[in-house]
Structure formats: structure tokens, C-alpha cells
PDB file of C-alpha atoms in Angstrom:
ATOM      1  CA  MET X   1     -93.590 278.587  49.107  1.00 49.00           C
ATOM      2  CA  ILE X   2     -93.334 281.519  46.682  1.00 56.00           C
ATOM      3  CA  PRO X   3     -96.742 282.427  45.179  1.00 59.00           C
ATOM      4  CA  ALA X   4     -97.211 282.081  41.427  1.00 55.00           C
ATOM      5  CA  ARG X   5     -96.870 285.307  39.500  1.00 56.00           C
ATOM      6  CA  ASP X   6    -100.139 286.448  37.947  1.00 53.00           C
ATOM      7  CA  ASP X   7     -99.368 289.766  36.356  1.00 51.00           C
ATOM      8  CA  PRO X   8     -98.988 290.744  32.698  1.00 44.00           C
ATOM      9  CA  SER X   9     -95.200 291.067  32.909  1.00 51.00           C
ATOM     10  CA  CYS X  10     -94.813 287.307  33.425  1.00 53.00           C
ATOM     11  CA  HIS X  11     -96.196 286.458  30.037  1.00 52.00           C
ATOM     12  CA  GLY X  12     -93.921 286.760  27.003  1.00 63.00           C
ATOM     13  CA  ALA X  13     -96.793 288.035  24.886  1.00 84.00           C
ATOM     14  CA  LEU X  14     -94.913 288.412  21.618  1.00 95.00           C
ATOM     15  CA  ASP X  15     -91.976 286.909  19.809  1.00 96.00           C
ATOM     16  CA  ARG X  16     -90.042 290.140  19.382  1.00 95.00           C
ATOM     17  CA  ALA X  17     -88.556 288.770  16.135  1.00 95.00           C
ATOM     18  CA  ASP X  18     -85.339 290.763  16.178  1.00 95.00           C
ATOM     19  CA  LEU X  19     -84.288 289.581  12.712  1.00 95.00           C
ATOM     20  CA  LEU X  20     -87.410 291.104  11.167  1.00 95.00           C
ATOM     21  CA  ARG X  21     -86.546 294.518  12.592  1.00 94.00           C
ATOM     22  CA  ALA X  22     -83.609 294.721  10.186  1.00 92.00           C
ATOM     23  CA  ASP X  23     -85.763 293.909   7.132  1.00 93.00           C
ATOM     24  CA  PRO X  24     -87.899 296.916   6.110  1.00 91.00           C
ATOM     25  CA  GLN X  25     -89.382 295.032   3.153  1.00 92.00           C
ATOM     26  CA  ALA X  26     -90.547 292.189   5.382  1.00 94.00           C
ATOM     27  CA  LEU X  27     -92.113 294.660   7.817  1.00 93.00           C
ATOM     28  CA  SER X  28     -93.914 296.433   4.979  1.00 92.00           C
ATOM     29  CA  ALA X  29     -95.257 293.102   3.714  1.00 92.00           C
ATOM     30  CA  LEU X  30     -96.398 292.253   7.237  1.00 94.00           C
ATOM     31  CA  TRP X  31     -98.190 295.556   7.807  1.00 94.00           C
ATOM     32  CA  ALA X  32    -101.536 294.989   6.063  1.00 93.00           C
ATOM     33  CA  GLN X  33    -102.586 291.961   8.146  1.00 94.00           C
ATOM     34  CA  SER X  34    -100.937 293.082  11.373  1.00 95.00           C
ATOM     35  CA  ARG X  35    -102.769 294.444  14.394  1.00 96.00           C
ATOM     36  CA  VAL X  36    -101.938 298.054  15.229  1.00 96.00           C
ATOM     37  CA  LEU X  37    -102.234 299.447  18.745  1.00 96.00           C
ATOM     38  CA  LEU X  38    -102.902 303.182  18.547  1.00 96.00           C
ATOM     39  CA  LEU X  39    -101.606 305.480  21.288  1.00 96.00           C
ATOM     40  CA  ASP X  40    -102.465 309.131  21.804  1.00 94.00           C
ATOM     41  CA  GLU X  41     -99.995 311.868  22.734  1.00 92.00           C
ATOM     42  CA  ALA X  42    -100.367 311.059  26.445  1.00 92.00           C
ATOM     43  CA  GLY X  43     -99.625 307.375  25.895  1.00 93.00           C
ATOM     44  CA  PHE X  44    -103.231 306.248  26.378  1.00 95.00           C
ATOM     45  CA  ALA X  45    -104.362 303.384  24.147  1.00 96.00           C
ATOM     46  CA  LEU X  46    -107.397 303.873  21.960  1.00 96.00           C
ATOM     47  CA  ALA X  47    -110.228 301.583  23.065  1.00 96.00           C
ATOM     48  CA  ASP X  48    -113.818 300.736  22.187  1.00 94.00           C
ATOM     49  CA  GLU X  49    -116.927 301.922  24.038  1.00 92.00           C
ATOM     50  CA  ALA X  50    -116.446 299.351  26.789  1.00 92.00           C
ATOM     51  CA  GLY X  51    -112.761 300.142  27.251  1.00 93.00           C
ATOM     52  CA  ALA X  52    -111.667 296.933  25.516  1.00 94.00           C
ATOM     53  CA  VAL X  53    -108.695 296.594  23.181  1.00 93.00           C
ATOM     54  CA  PHE X  54    -108.947 298.468  19.889  1.00 96.00           C
ATOM     55  CA  ALA X  55    -106.312 297.232  17.433  1.00 96.00           C
ATOM     56  CA  PRO X  56    -107.376 297.519  13.779  1.00 95.00           C
ATOM     57  CA  LEU X  57    -105.540 295.862  10.931  1.00 95.00           C
ATOM     58  CA  GLY X  58    -102.810 297.819   9.207  1.00 93.00           C
ATOM     59  CA  GLU X  59    -104.786 297.819   5.958  1.00 92.00           C
ATOM     60  CA  GLN X  60    -107.585 299.707   7.748  1.00 92.00           C
ATOM     61  CA  ILE X  61    -105.321 302.596   8.705  1.00 89.00           C
ATOM     62  CA  SER X  62    -104.494 305.543   6.482  1.00 69.00           C
ATOM     63  CA  GLN X  63    -100.772 305.646   6.812  1.00 61.00           C
ATOM     64  CA  GLY X  64    -100.376 309.371   7.376  1.00 45.00           C
ATOM     65  CA  PRO X  65     -96.986 311.114   7.621  1.00 44.00           C
ATOM     66  CA  GLY X  66     -94.159 308.608   7.547  1.00 52.00           C
ATOM     67  CA  GLY X  67     -96.340 305.619   6.663  1.00 53.00           C
ATOM     68  CA  THR X  68     -95.276 302.371   8.313  1.00 56.00           C
ATOM     69  CA  GLY X  69     -91.887 303.953   9.032  1.00 64.00           C
ATOM     70  CA  ALA X  70     -93.565 305.866  11.857  1.00 87.00           C
ATOM     71  CA  ALA X  71     -94.862 302.627  13.365  1.00 92.00           C
ATOM     72  CA  ILE X  72     -93.025 300.560  15.958  1.00 95.00           C
ATOM     73  CA  PHE X  73     -92.775 296.842  15.265  1.00 96.00           C
ATOM     74  CA  LEU X  74     -93.580 295.048  18.518  1.00 96.00           C
ATOM     75  CA  GLY X  75     -93.344 291.436  17.367  1.00 96.00           C
ATOM     76  CA  LEU X  76     -95.320 288.372  16.289  1.00 97.00           C
ATOM     77  CA  ASP X  77     -98.074 286.653  18.242  1.00 96.00           C
ATOM     78  CA  GLY X  78     -98.649 282.906  18.490  1.00 94.00           C
ATOM     79  CA  GLU X  79    -100.371 282.867  15.101  1.00 95.00           C
ATOM     80  CA  ARG X  80     -97.381 284.715  13.566  1.00 96.00           C
ATOM     81  CA  ARG X  81     -99.476 287.828  13.093  1.00 96.00           C
ATOM     82  CA  GLY X  82     -97.553 291.053  13.419  1.00 96.00           C
ATOM     83  CA  TRP X  83     -98.244 293.697  16.057  1.00 97.00           C
ATOM     84  CA  PHE X  84     -97.289 297.345  15.675  1.00 96.00           C
ATOM     85  CA  ALA X  85     -97.751 300.509  17.722  1.00 96.00           C
ATOM     86  CA  LEU X  86     -98.499 303.834  16.085  1.00 95.00           C
ATOM     87  CA  ASP X  87     -99.157 307.415  17.159  1.00 93.00           C
ATOM     88  CA  ALA X  88    -102.905 307.850  16.675  1.00 92.00           C
ATOM     89  CA  ARG X  89    -102.355 311.414  15.452  1.00 90.00           C
ATOM     90  CA  LEU X  90    -100.787 310.016  12.272  1.00 88.00           C
ATOM     91  CA  THR X  91    -104.014 308.297  11.247  1.00 89.00           C
ATOM     92  CA  ALA X  92    -107.612 309.157  10.467  1.00 86.00           C
ATOM     93  CA  VAL X  93    -108.828 306.347  12.714  1.00 89.00           C
ATOM     94  CA  GLU X  94    -111.088 307.311  15.600  1.00 88.00           C
ATOM     95  CA  ALA X  95    -112.163 305.311  18.626  1.00 92.00           C
ATOM     96  CA  PRO X  96    -114.587 306.284  21.400  1.00 92.00           C
ATOM     97  CA  GLY X  97    -112.450 305.236  24.356  1.00 94.00           C
ATOM     98  CA  ARG X  98    -109.053 305.802  25.934  1.00 95.00           C
ATOM     99  CA  VAL X  99    -107.391 303.495  28.464  1.00 95.00           C
ATOM    100  CA  ASP X 100    -104.267 304.112  30.526  1.00 94.00           C
ATOM    101  CA  LEU X 101    -101.771 301.372  31.282  1.00 90.00           C
ATOM    102  CA  ARG X 102    -102.778 300.817  34.902  1.00 87.00           C
ATOM    103  CA  THR X 103    -106.404 300.316  33.870  1.00 91.00           C
ATOM    104  CA  ALA X 104    -105.380 297.996  31.048  1.00 91.00           C
ATOM    105  CA  ALA X 105    -103.217 295.918  33.378  1.00 87.00           C
ATOM    106  CA  ALA X 106    -106.177 295.458  35.696  1.00 86.00           C
ATOM    107  CA  HIS X 107    -108.874 294.749  33.098  1.00 90.00           C
ATOM    108  CA  TRP X 108    -107.341 293.603  29.815  1.00 93.00           C
ATOM    109  CA  SER X 109    -106.010 290.117  29.142  1.00 92.00           C
ATOM    110  CA  ALA X 110    -102.417 289.479  30.159  1.00 90.00           C
ATOM    111  CA  PHE X 111    -101.489 289.326  26.471  1.00 94.00           C
ATOM    112  CA  HIS X 112    -102.966 292.694  25.521  1.00 94.00           C
ATOM    113  CA  ALA X 113    -101.721 294.425  28.668  1.00 92.00           C
ATOM    114  CA  SER X 114     -98.193 293.165  27.990  1.00 92.00           C
ATOM    115  CA  VAL X 115     -98.310 294.373  24.380  1.00 95.00           C
ATOM    116  CA  TYR X 116     -99.544 297.775  25.563  1.00 95.00           C
ATOM    117  CA  ALA X 117     -96.783 298.021  28.182  1.00 93.00           C
ATOM    118  CA  GLN X 118     -94.163 297.357  25.523  1.00 94.00           C
ATOM    119  CA  ALA X 119     -95.715 299.898  23.161  1.00 95.00           C
ATOM    120  CA  ARG X 120     -96.044 302.555  25.868  1.00 94.00           C
ATOM    121  CA  ALA X 121     -92.407 302.306  26.907  1.00 94.00           C
ATOM    122  CA  LEU X 122     -91.151 302.580  23.330  1.00 94.00           C
ATOM    123  CA  GLN X 123     -93.487 305.447  22.503  1.00 93.00           C
ATOM    124  CA  HIS X 124     -92.268 307.389  25.526  1.00 92.00           C
ATOM    125  CA  TRP X 125     -88.622 306.834  24.584  1.00 93.00           C
ATOM    126  CA  ARG X 126     -89.158 307.968  21.006  1.00 92.00           C
ATOM    127  CA  SER X 127     -91.146 311.049  22.027  1.00 90.00           C
ATOM    128  CA  ARG X 128     -88.560 312.181  24.588  1.00 90.00           C
ATOM    129  CA  TYR X 129     -85.351 311.455  22.681  1.00 90.00           C
ATOM    130  CA  ARG X 130     -85.802 313.226  19.368  1.00 93.00           C
ATOM    131  CA  TYR X 131     -82.441 314.998  19.312  1.00 97.00           C
ATOM    132  CA  CYS X 132     -78.930 313.627  19.639  1.00 97.00           C
ATOM    133  CA  ASN X 133     -77.215 314.217  22.981  1.00 95.00           C
ATOM    134  CA  VAL X 134     -73.852 314.371  21.193  1.00 97.00           C
ATOM    135  CA  CYS X 135     -74.448 316.972  18.486  1.00 98.00           C
ATOM    136  CA  ALA X 136     -78.133 317.964  18.850  1.00 97.00           C
ATOM    137  CA  GLY X 137     -78.932 316.598  15.398  1.00 98.00           C
ATOM    138  CA  GLU X 138     -82.369 315.167  14.709  1.00 96.00           C
ATOM    139  CA  ILE X 139     -82.802 311.450  15.361  1.00 96.00           C
ATOM    140  CA  GLY X 140     -84.401 309.131  12.818  1.00 94.00           C
ATOM    141  CA  PHE X 141     -85.607 305.651  13.715  1.00 94.00           C
ATOM    142  CA  GLU X 142     -84.630 302.332  12.152  1.00 93.00           C
ATOM    143  CA  ARG X 143     -84.984 298.612  12.861  1.00 94.00           C
ATOM    144  CA  GLY X 144     -88.735 298.754  13.293  1.00 94.00           C
ATOM    145  CA  GLY X 145     -88.463 301.732  15.620  1.00 94.00           C
ATOM    146  CA  TRP X 146     -85.984 300.159  18.062  1.00 95.00           C
ATOM    147  CA  LEU X 147     -82.873 302.054  16.958  1.00 95.00           C
ATOM    148  CA  GLY X 148     -82.465 305.808  16.804  1.00 95.00           C
ATOM    149  CA  ARG X 149     -79.730 307.209  14.585  1.00 96.00           C
ATOM    150  CA  CYS X 150     -78.604 310.814  14.468  1.00 97.00           C
ATOM    151  CA  GLY X 151     -78.925 312.172  10.935  1.00 96.00           C
ATOM    152  CA  GLN X 152     -76.005 314.516  11.565  1.00 97.00           C
ATOM    153  CA  CYS X 153     -73.260 312.546  13.344  1.00 98.00           C
ATOM    154  CA  GLY X 154     -74.548 308.980  13.007  1.00 97.00           C
ATOM    155  CA  GLN X 155     -74.625 308.306  16.753  1.00 98.00           C
ATOM    156  CA  GLU X 156     -76.844 305.340  17.653  1.00 98.00           C
ATOM    157  CA  HIS X 157     -79.468 305.610  20.394  1.00 97.00           C
ATOM    158  CA  TYR X 158     -81.332 302.749  22.059  1.00 96.00           C
ATOM    159  CA  PRO X 159     -84.432 302.521  24.280  1.00 94.00           C
ATOM    160  CA  ARG X 160     -83.680 303.420  27.866  1.00 90.00           C
ATOM    161  CA  THR X 161     -84.564 301.252  30.855  1.00 93.00           C
ATOM    162  CA  ASP X 162     -83.866 302.454  34.400  1.00 95.00           C
ATOM    163  CA  PRO X 163     -83.278 299.688  36.982  1.00 97.00           C
ATOM    164  CA  ALA X 164     -84.837 300.069  40.418  1.00 98.00           C
ATOM    165  CA  VAL X 165     -85.008 297.720  43.389  1.00 99.00           C
ATOM    166  CA  ILE X 166     -88.241 297.032  45.250  1.00 99.00           C
ATOM    167  CA  VAL X 167     -87.885 295.289  48.583  1.00 99.00           C
ATOM    168  CA  ALA X 168     -90.010 293.387  51.060  1.00 98.00           C
ATOM    169  CA  VAL X 169     -88.087 294.092  54.276  1.00 99.00           C
ATOM    170  CA  THR X 170     -88.712 291.868  57.298  1.00 98.00           C
ATOM    171  CA  ASP X 171     -87.180 291.596  60.747  1.00 98.00           C
ATOM    172  CA  GLY X 172     -88.236 287.959  60.841  1.00 96.00           C
ATOM    173  CA  GLU X 173     -91.632 288.675  62.380  1.00 96.00           C
ATOM    174  CA  ARG X 174     -92.927 291.890  60.809  1.00 98.00           C
ATOM    175  CA  LEU X 175     -92.980 293.561  57.388  1.00 98.00           C
ATOM    176  CA  LEU X 176     -91.693 297.096  56.832  1.00 98.00           C
ATOM    177  CA  LEU X 177     -94.032 299.229  54.726  1.00 98.00           C
ATOM    178  CA  GLY X 178     -93.943 302.906  53.853  1.00 98.00           C
ATOM    179  CA  ARG X 179     -96.193 305.492  52.254  1.00 97.00           C
ATOM    180  CA  GLN X 180     -95.429 308.486  50.065  1.00 95.00           C
ATOM    181  CA  PRO X 181     -97.047 311.910  50.389  1.00 94.00           C
ATOM    182  CA  GLY X 182    -100.121 312.172  48.207  1.00 93.00           C
ATOM    183  CA  TRP X 183    -101.037 308.495  48.296  1.00 93.00           C
ATOM    184  CA  ALA X 184    -104.573 307.398  49.094  1.00 91.00           C
ATOM    185  CA  PRO X 185    -105.307 307.294  52.832  1.00 92.00           C
ATOM    186  CA  ARG X 186    -103.874 304.270  54.664  1.00 93.00           C
ATOM    187  CA  ARG X 187    -102.105 302.937  51.573  1.00 95.00           C
ATOM    188  CA  TYR X 188     -98.681 301.441  52.309  1.00 97.00           C
ATOM    189  CA  SER X 189     -96.205 299.598  50.113  1.00 98.00           C
ATOM    190  CA  VAL X 190     -92.826 297.923  50.247  1.00 98.00           C
ATOM    191  CA  LEU X 191     -89.831 300.223  49.765  1.00 98.00           C
ATOM    192  CA  ALA X 192     -88.200 300.962  46.413  1.00 98.00           C
ATOM    193  CA  GLY X 193     -85.479 303.079  44.852  1.00 97.00           C
ATOM    194  CA  PHE X 194     -83.279 303.522  41.804  1.00 98.00           C
ATOM    195  CA  VAL X 195     -79.912 301.867  41.292  1.00 98.00           C
ATOM    196  CA  GLU X 196     -77.066 304.404  41.334  1.00 98.00           C
ATOM    197  CA  PRO X 197     -73.917 304.225  39.154  1.00 97.00           C
ATOM    198  CA  GLY X 198     -71.293 301.810  40.464  1.00 97.00           C
ATOM    199  CA  GLU X 199     -73.678 299.951  42.784  1.00 98.00           C
ATOM    200  CA  THR X 200     -74.557 296.300  42.949  1.00 98.00           C
ATOM    201  CA  LEU X 201     -78.242 295.554  43.379  1.00 98.00           C
ATOM    202  CA  GLU X 202     -77.564 294.305  46.902  1.00 98.00           C
ATOM    203  CA  GLN X 203     -75.854 297.578  47.780  1.00 99.00           C
ATOM    204  CA  THR X 204     -78.831 299.485  46.400  1.00 99.00           C
ATOM    205  CA  VAL X 205     -81.206 297.481  48.589  1.00 99.00           C
ATOM    206  CA  ALA X 206     -79.235 298.291  51.736  1.00 99.00           C
ATOM    207  CA  ARG X 207     -78.748 301.960  50.849  1.00 98.00           C
ATOM    208  CA  GLU X 208     -82.343 302.674  49.833  1.00 98.00           C
ATOM    209  CA  VAL X 209     -83.849 300.998  52.889  1.00 98.00           C
ATOM    210  CA  LEU X 210     -81.449 302.876  55.172  1.00 98.00           C
ATOM    211  CA  GLU X 211     -82.065 306.222  53.446  1.00 97.00           C
ATOM    212  CA  GLU X 212     -85.842 305.910  53.478  1.00 97.00           C
ATOM    213  CA  SER X 213     -86.400 304.345  56.894  1.00 98.00           C
ATOM    214  CA  ARG X 214     -83.080 304.237  58.834  1.00 98.00           C
ATOM    215  CA  VAL X 215     -83.552 300.459  59.071  1.00 98.00           C
ATOM    216  CA  ARG X 216     -80.349 298.430  58.586  1.00 98.00           C
ATOM    217  CA  VAL X 217     -80.447 295.505  56.150  1.00 98.00           C
ATOM    218  CA  ARG X 218     -78.569 292.354  57.151  1.00 98.00           C
ATOM    219  CA  ALA X 219     -79.043 290.247  53.997  1.00 98.00           C
ATOM    220  CA  CYS X 220     -81.176 290.180  50.859  1.00 98.00           C
ATOM    221  CA  ARG X 221     -82.198 287.819  48.068  1.00 98.00           C
ATOM    222  CA  TYR X 222     -83.487 288.480  44.555  1.00 98.00           C
ATOM    223  CA  LEU X 223     -86.897 287.006  43.711  1.00 97.00           C
ATOM    224  CA  ALA X 224     -88.366 288.384  40.469  1.00 96.00           C
ATOM    225  CA  SER X 225     -88.726 291.434  38.224  1.00 95.00           C
ATOM    226  CA  GLN X 226     -91.442 293.492  36.573  1.00 93.00           C
ATOM    227  CA  PRO X 227     -91.203 296.089  33.808  1.00 91.00           C
ATOM    228  CA  TRP X 228     -92.880 299.278  34.942  1.00 88.00           C
ATOM    229  CA  PRO X 229     -93.231 301.634  31.957  1.00 86.00           C
ATOM    230  CA  PHE X 230     -94.060 304.766  33.976  1.00 80.00           C
ATOM    231  CA  PRO X 231     -92.127 305.727  31.973  1.00 82.00           C
ATOM    232  CA  GLY X 232     -89.331 303.133  31.692  1.00 86.00           C
ATOM    233  CA  GLN X 233     -88.345 301.339  34.881  1.00 93.00           C
ATOM    234  CA  LEU X 234     -87.454 297.712  35.465  1.00 96.00           C
ATOM    235  CA  MET X 235     -88.421 296.792  39.020  1.00 97.00           C
ATOM    236  CA  LEU X 236     -86.096 294.181  40.536  1.00 98.00           C
ATOM    237  CA  GLY X 237     -87.836 292.482  43.436  1.00 98.00           C
ATOM    238  CA  PHE X 238     -85.979 291.441  46.591  1.00 98.00           C
ATOM    239  CA  ILE X 239     -86.762 290.155  50.038  1.00 98.00           C
ATOM    240  CA  ALA X 240     -84.462 291.446  52.772  1.00 98.00           C
ATOM    241  CA  LEU X 241     -83.783 290.540  56.392  1.00 98.00           C
ATOM    242  CA  ALA X 242     -83.174 293.588  58.558  1.00 98.00           C
ATOM    243  CA  HIS X 243     -82.489 294.616  62.124  1.00 98.00           C
ATOM    244  CA  PRO X 244     -85.674 295.494  64.063  1.00 97.00           C
ATOM    245  CA  ASP X 245     -84.786 299.192  64.063  1.00 97.00           C
ATOM    246  CA  PRO X 246     -87.576 301.715  64.702  1.00 98.00           C
ATOM    247  CA  PRO X 247     -88.315 303.358  61.317  1.00 98.00           C
ATOM    248  CA  GLN X 248     -87.489 307.027  60.884  1.00 97.00           C
ATOM    249  CA  VAL X 249     -88.465 308.912  57.724  1.00 96.00           C
ATOM    250  CA  ASP X 250     -87.181 311.997  55.941  1.00 87.00           C
ATOM    251  CA  ASP X 251     -88.798 313.863  53.050  1.00 89.00           C
ATOM    252  CA  GLU X 252     -88.948 310.807  50.752  1.00 90.00           C
ATOM    253  CA  LEU X 253     -91.640 309.068  52.785  1.00 96.00           C
ATOM    254  CA  GLU X 254     -94.530 310.400  54.815  1.00 96.00           C
ATOM    255  CA  ASP X 255     -94.491 307.386  57.120  1.00 97.00           C
ATOM    256  CA  ALA X 256     -92.902 303.959  57.539  1.00 97.00           C
ATOM    257  CA  ARG X 257     -93.752 301.314  60.087  1.00 97.00           C
ATOM    258  CA  TRP X 258     -93.566 297.629  60.905  1.00 98.00           C
ATOM    259  CA  PHE X 259     -96.733 295.585  60.345  1.00 97.00           C
ATOM    260  CA  THR X 260     -97.505 292.159  61.758  1.00 96.00           C
ATOM    261  CA  ALA X 261     -98.475 289.211  59.577  1.00 95.00           C
ATOM    262  CA  ASP X 262    -102.029 289.392  60.914  1.00 94.00           C
ATOM    263  CA  GLU X 263    -102.344 293.050  59.918  1.00 95.00           C
ATOM    264  CA  VAL X 264    -100.969 292.451  56.420  1.00 96.00           C
ATOM    265  CA  ARG X 265    -103.021 289.287  55.925  1.00 94.00           C
ATOM    266  CA  ALA X 266    -106.224 291.096  56.886  1.00 93.00           C
ATOM    267  CA  ALA X 267    -105.451 293.901  54.435  1.00 93.00           C
ATOM    268  CA  SER X 268    -104.687 291.416  51.658  1.00 89.00           C
ATOM    269  CA  ALA X 269    -107.927 289.541  52.268  1.00 87.00           C
ATOM    270  CA  ALA X 270    -110.081 292.683  52.409  1.00 79.00           C
ATOM    271  CA  ASP X 271    -108.487 294.366  49.390  1.00 64.00           C
ATOM    272  CA  SER X 272    -111.072 297.149  49.408  1.00 53.00           C
ATOM    273  CA  ASP X 273    -111.539 300.677  50.630  1.00 52.00           C
ATOM    274  CA  ASP X 274    -113.676 300.013  53.684  1.00 52.00           C
ATOM    275  CA  GLY X 275    -112.587 303.205  55.394  1.00 48.00           C
ATOM    276  CA  VAL X 276    -110.436 301.502  58.003  1.00 53.00           C
ATOM    277  CA  GLY X 277    -107.192 299.618  58.289  1.00 76.00           C
ATOM    278  CA  LEU X 278    -104.216 299.102  56.024  1.00 92.00           C
ATOM    279  CA  ARG X 279    -104.483 299.314  52.225  1.00 94.00           C
ATOM    280  CA  LEU X 280    -101.953 297.471  50.059  1.00 95.00           C
ATOM    281  CA  SER X 281    -100.748 298.084  46.516  1.00 92.00           C
ATOM    282  CA  PRO X 282    -102.950 296.780  43.675  1.00 89.00           C
ATOM    283  CA  THR X 283    -102.523 293.177  42.637  1.00 86.00           C
ATOM    284  CA  ILE X 284    -101.020 294.138  39.264  1.00 86.00           C
ATOM    285  CA  SER X 285     -97.817 295.362  40.923  1.00 90.00           C
ATOM    286  CA  ILE X 286     -94.763 293.421  42.004  1.00 95.00           C
ATOM    287  CA  SER X 287     -95.074 295.286  45.306  1.00 96.00           C
ATOM    288  CA  ARG X 288     -98.190 293.296  46.106  1.00 95.00           C
ATOM    289  CA  TRP X 289     -96.609 290.047  44.916  1.00 95.00           C
ATOM    290  CA  LEU X 290     -93.614 290.577  47.220  1.00 97.00           C
ATOM    291  CA  THR X 291     -96.005 291.225  50.088  1.00 97.00           C
ATOM    292  CA  ASP X 292     -97.809 287.970  49.295  1.00 95.00           C
ATOM    293  CA  CYS X 293     -94.454 286.153  49.179  1.00 95.00           C
ATOM    294  CA  TRP X 294     -93.730 287.293  52.714  1.00 97.00           C
ATOM    295  CA  LEU X 295     -97.194 286.255  53.879  1.00 96.00           C
ATOM    296  CA  ALA X 296     -96.732 282.814  52.294  1.00 95.00           C
ATOM    297  CA  ALA X 297     -93.361 282.409  54.009  1.00 94.00           C
ATOM    298  CA  MET X 298     -94.839 283.357  57.374  1.00 95.00           C
ATOM    299  CA  ALA X 299     -97.741 280.936  56.896  1.00 92.00           C
ATOM    300  CA  SER X 300     -95.482 278.020  55.955  1.00 87.00           C
ATOM    301  CA  ARG X 301     -93.248 278.711  58.946  1.00 82.00           C
ATOM    302  CA  SER X 302     -96.178 278.481  61.357  1.00 70.00           C
ATOM    303  CA  ARG X 303     -97.319 275.053  60.128  1.00 65.00           C
TER     304      ARG X 303
END
């Protein structure tokens, strides 16, 4: 049985209300009673003293340069209240705390973490793509911040999402995990890599696993996805059956090895830094969910 997903990416927090994006007057009318998530130049969300969500109403914010045109319309919540994101430097609003996205995903509600993830990805895109890659003209933003248009040649620009596969690889008895240089001691995760031009997702799975570990994939199956706005990936989760090849690593990974179900289960149950044993990815990541999927499959097989 596949475990239920319990991460912020599973929850469609907002109605993204695409039709409203094309109506500047409607967005302006919505602004005063909308919640506004404020992000600093590093993409951290402003928070209160306890690190909780800080999202004042639009009417409480001095509009600063660009007014609401500088804000990104994120969508409508279940009460049809608007949500926007805005660069905190454009306002006079101050808040005592700052929270990064990983912390928010672990401690905020699924709703607020999902809204923040959406805002963070769009803010990063807008901050990095300010000039046209066709003529180098300056880009202005329309449709609630979701469309960039070159003021010189008229070229349209859209938010970028980079697809990557993330794979729980098994030989039928063990799970293949790897670790990158610089990770915390004993931390291992399932393998992952970006999709290259002209590849199917299945081809990417086989290529990435082979490149990173020299293990040959026999078959794979898609399970689920997770947006990962660090800065703009979409993680496409697979489980793969592979030959029991001995892992060999190059410069991408520091180590890769096969782990038994007992070893992985013990690490999942402990889920703490006790100074010994295997450490898994945090529960907010699809990496951990894929690991739990494999554990659930192994448990059901042994019944």
C-alpha cells in the first residue's frame, strides 16, 4: 500500500483564479482586504516573534514604488479572500522574524507553507529574469505578475520550472541510497537528477541512476510529484527496479550503498540525530515519502 502524502505540496492551497490575473481593476479592488505575504531579498518570509505567518492586509501596507503592480497575485483562498506576495523592501512594514521555506514547510500549516512555496518560486523568477534574452530590453510584468513582457521587442516570458526525477531504486530486497559531499554525517537519500532535452522521464531515471551509482535500472514507475522551489524544480517521484550491481560513485556523490529494509525502517523510526546509524531526509520531502513507500511495499510483501 502506498502511504498517504502529508506534505504541503499535496494541498491545493489557493484557487489560482487565472481569469482575475487578466483584470487589473479587479485585482486593485481585491487588494485592500487581501492577505499579503512579504518576502525579503533572500526570499525569506517575514514572520512574527514566534516565527509564525505574518501576512497583513493590503490596506495596512504603504504601497511603495509600483503600488499593487509590484505585487504578485497568488490566488483566492476558501473564503474567496485574495493572497498576494510582495517584496518587503517596497513597503514600510516591519516584522521581527524571518523564516525560510524549509522551516516553514516543517512548522507552518500546510496551507501557509504551500502559499509561501508558490510566492518564493515566483519571486525568484522575477528577480532573476529582469532582462529579455532576445534583445536585452527590460521586462515588465503583467497578469498579476505571472507574465513578463519585454518593453522593447514585446517578447513574452513565463515562470520557469525545471523538471527533475527522484527515484527510490530497489533490487527487490534492498534500497539504494546515496549522499552528497557536505551533507550532515550519515545522511542518505534516494537518487535524483534533472531531465535533459529530448529525454523521456523513464530514460532520465535510467541515465541518472547509472551515472551516479553505476547501477542498471530494469524498469520504473511514476508515483507522485512535489514542487521544490529551491529555486524552481518540480520533483517527479519514481520507484525503480534495478540489477543488484555494486554501487560505484564519481564526483556527483560521496557515497552510495544498498540498505536493507531493517536498516531503513530503524532510521525512519528513530528520525533523530542520535550519533549513530543512518539518517534519512526530512519528512517534508518527497525523498522521504518515496522511502516510506518502499518500506510499506516491503512490509506488505512479508505478511
